[in-house]
């Protein structure tokens, strides 16, 4: 069993993130053999240079891996990025790369990550760069949800000045996006975010640096050419001229910078769902509610489809809101640029030297048509892969079969990431529950699924085979909650009559039976260290000492409070509760007092609650049919996910905290990407009352399909999710 380096929790093999603290497992567990082989190969290629010694893997992009390495000759740390091995065999790609690297190496600016060298190591090409300790803007935005105009502009001003400098040196970036904007700092990402919220400015020791000048897009262009794909890499930040393969200028960077600005202020980029390429070329962006109008106007101008209508430099874009607010008379003149006509472009005067991609070599109409179809399909696939990929990338396969692999999939529906492993219900009348499955949990080692039912019993199933191992009897009313302790040694079960039982998972003996007081017991949550367990009922929220079974604390003072659902924060200091209609409260465990209250939609009920693995977000679902994501520190709504036709009964965060799974009585389980609120997948399931996620295993419990919530056999399913 592997242990998490950060919190010590045990991690089920195959998990990508620690179930307790969300730490990526790649840092503690060797990745799958195939990946491991690639990494070994890359690492040993870098070490074979004699000059560079790999310290650790620090990043994965769509085109390669980024390592922290030690430069023995200069005695400094450097970042080394591996380029796709395919390029090494292609003279044209290598020549373009060399040209681009030569230009980029000449850039010296405090806002630009220095490129030191383009190296050959065995069959690999390496980019040796300045190492930037810290994190990237994509991670920062994810943590914050959205930024204020001032916060966004502080970052963007630094980026704009770096870009204008590069443009003056005839270098266009062509791949401006949040993950290429780095925060150079020794502080943690949370510390920087907190500092900004407190001081309304970034710490003076944080520097913003732009990475991957020119080269990133040169590499992805070569990859598209070699694999006959129309475009590779992230589409979201591309301008219409880039998508259409037209000549690119500094105005291309102005556009991408505006996309980043839009995303920072809105939480998602202007075009990110559906037919992205069509929208980039033809459609105006949606207006962002709640931002100052002069910022929205500036964004609209910089996002013009016609490069000539955009601000002439990045700094001009940055200064535009101030100018616009000073002179409101100009506003009426602001054009919403019409779609670019499909004619030869009048190239703007400030055009810089960028080689135009070679035109598709095809003359016959039939051939044209079919290649156009492949193009459309391929773009579709890329979009799909782009949307599905966590970073918006399609991961380049380092195999010869890349093209066949991608094109071969074109006519098929996208493959589901969810696979049903087994189910227990109507098909298994002897062992399954005699009523709705109302509570569920999976043991931390992923070996056991425990289900609790309105039939008053608890059943333990082998996760691997779906076989019933044992039935636990001890409750005299319907089960309402089940939780394994973080280390897995205890199972806590709660029933409507207020009884909570702690079971030993070694012997399945009853360790303790606790009367939690009057009122229906609704929910149970363990503290992350496993020392305490909290119970929520219609009259109280109480915390119990697991060892002694004694009451440790009651939330809300003498009068107490009621709650339907509970979640314990991953850091252990706060408890979140939901009840009384749609009122969410955060409680300080230490004092027993409430820290903040969040009100959901009027007249609705909250049914489920979950903390993100990092603890910065809280998700809730209820009778209003939406999944709501809240920023915990500001008690603010970050995202509403609409799509369920009936009340949302269960929500769980994906292991990386970027994805959320929701279930409902509408018989569907939905997987969403939080950023941008994109529905990734909807699975036809059954009326679900409860969900539990452990690494790749997702259990759902409720009633069989077609039956409401008062069923005569409970339904339990175990799915595997390929994150
Ligand atoms: N010079 C660098 N110093 C430190 N970290 C870097 C550097 N370059 C890239 N990274 C990190 O590695 C990650 C992967 O980089 P990359 O391969 O360029 O992909 P992408 O930019 O699409 O994320 C980046 O997101 C960034 O956080
Ligand atoms: Mg990059």
Short mmCIF file of C-alpha atoms and ligand atoms in Angstrom, two decimals, residues 58-61 64 66 79 81 113 129-132 136 177 179-180 182 212 393, ligand 1:
data_model
loop_
_atom_site.label_atom_id
_atom_site.label_comp_id
_atom_site.label_asym_id
_atom_site.label_seq_id
_atom_site.Cartn_x
_atom_site.Cartn_y
_atom_site.Cartn_z
CA UNK A 58 7.65 19.33 -12.60
CA UNK A 59 5.11 19.54 -15.36
CA UNK A 60 3.31 17.74 -18.14
CA UNK A 61 2.13 19.58 -21.20
CA UNK A 64 6.16 16.96 -23.63
CA UNK A 66 9.08 19.52 -18.06
CA UNK A 79 13.94 23.68 -16.45
CA UNK A 81 11.33 20.50 -21.65
CA UNK A 113 11.35 33.02 -19.09
CA UNK A 129 15.12 27.18 -19.89
CA UNK A 130 15.33 29.35 -16.83
CA UNK A 131 13.69 27.51 -13.93
CA UNK A 132 10.78 29.39 -12.38
CA UNK A 136 1.12 28.98 -13.16
CA UNK A 177 -2.67 30.97 -22.30
CA UNK A 179 -0.47 27.82 -18.15
CA UNK A 180 2.25 29.76 -19.97
CA UNK A 182 4.12 31.71 -14.42
CA UNK A 212 7.24 29.25 -24.26
CA UNK A 393 -5.05 19.30 -24.47
N1 LIG B 1 10.61 27.22 -17.02
C1 LIG B 1 9.75 26.65 -16.19
N2 LIG B 1 9.95 26.67 -14.86
C2 LIG B 1 9.06 26.09 -14.02
N3 LIG B 1 7.95 25.45 -14.41
C3 LIG B 1 7.69 25.38 -15.72
C4 LIG B 1 8.56 25.97 -16.68
N4 LIG B 1 8.05 25.75 -17.90
C5 LIG B 1 6.91 25.06 -17.72
N5 LIG B 1 6.69 24.83 -16.40
C6 LIG B 1 5.55 24.10 -15.82
O1 LIG B 1 5.36 22.90 -16.53
C7 LIG B 1 4.02 22.81 -17.00
C8 LIG B 1 3.99 22.13 -18.35
O2 LIG B 1 4.53 23.01 -19.30
P1 LIG B 1 4.28 22.87 -20.84
O3 LIG B 1 4.83 21.58 -21.32
O4 LIG B 1 4.75 24.11 -21.50
O5 LIG B 1 2.71 22.75 -20.99
P2 LIG B 1 1.60 23.88 -20.78
O6 LIG B 1 2.21 25.21 -20.94
O7 LIG B 1 0.62 23.59 -21.84
O8 LIG B 1 1.03 23.64 -19.40
C9 LIG B 1 3.51 24.24 -17.03
O9 LIG B 1 2.12 24.29 -16.80
C10 LIG B 1 4.29 24.94 -15.95
O10 LIG B 1 3.56 24.96 -14.74
#
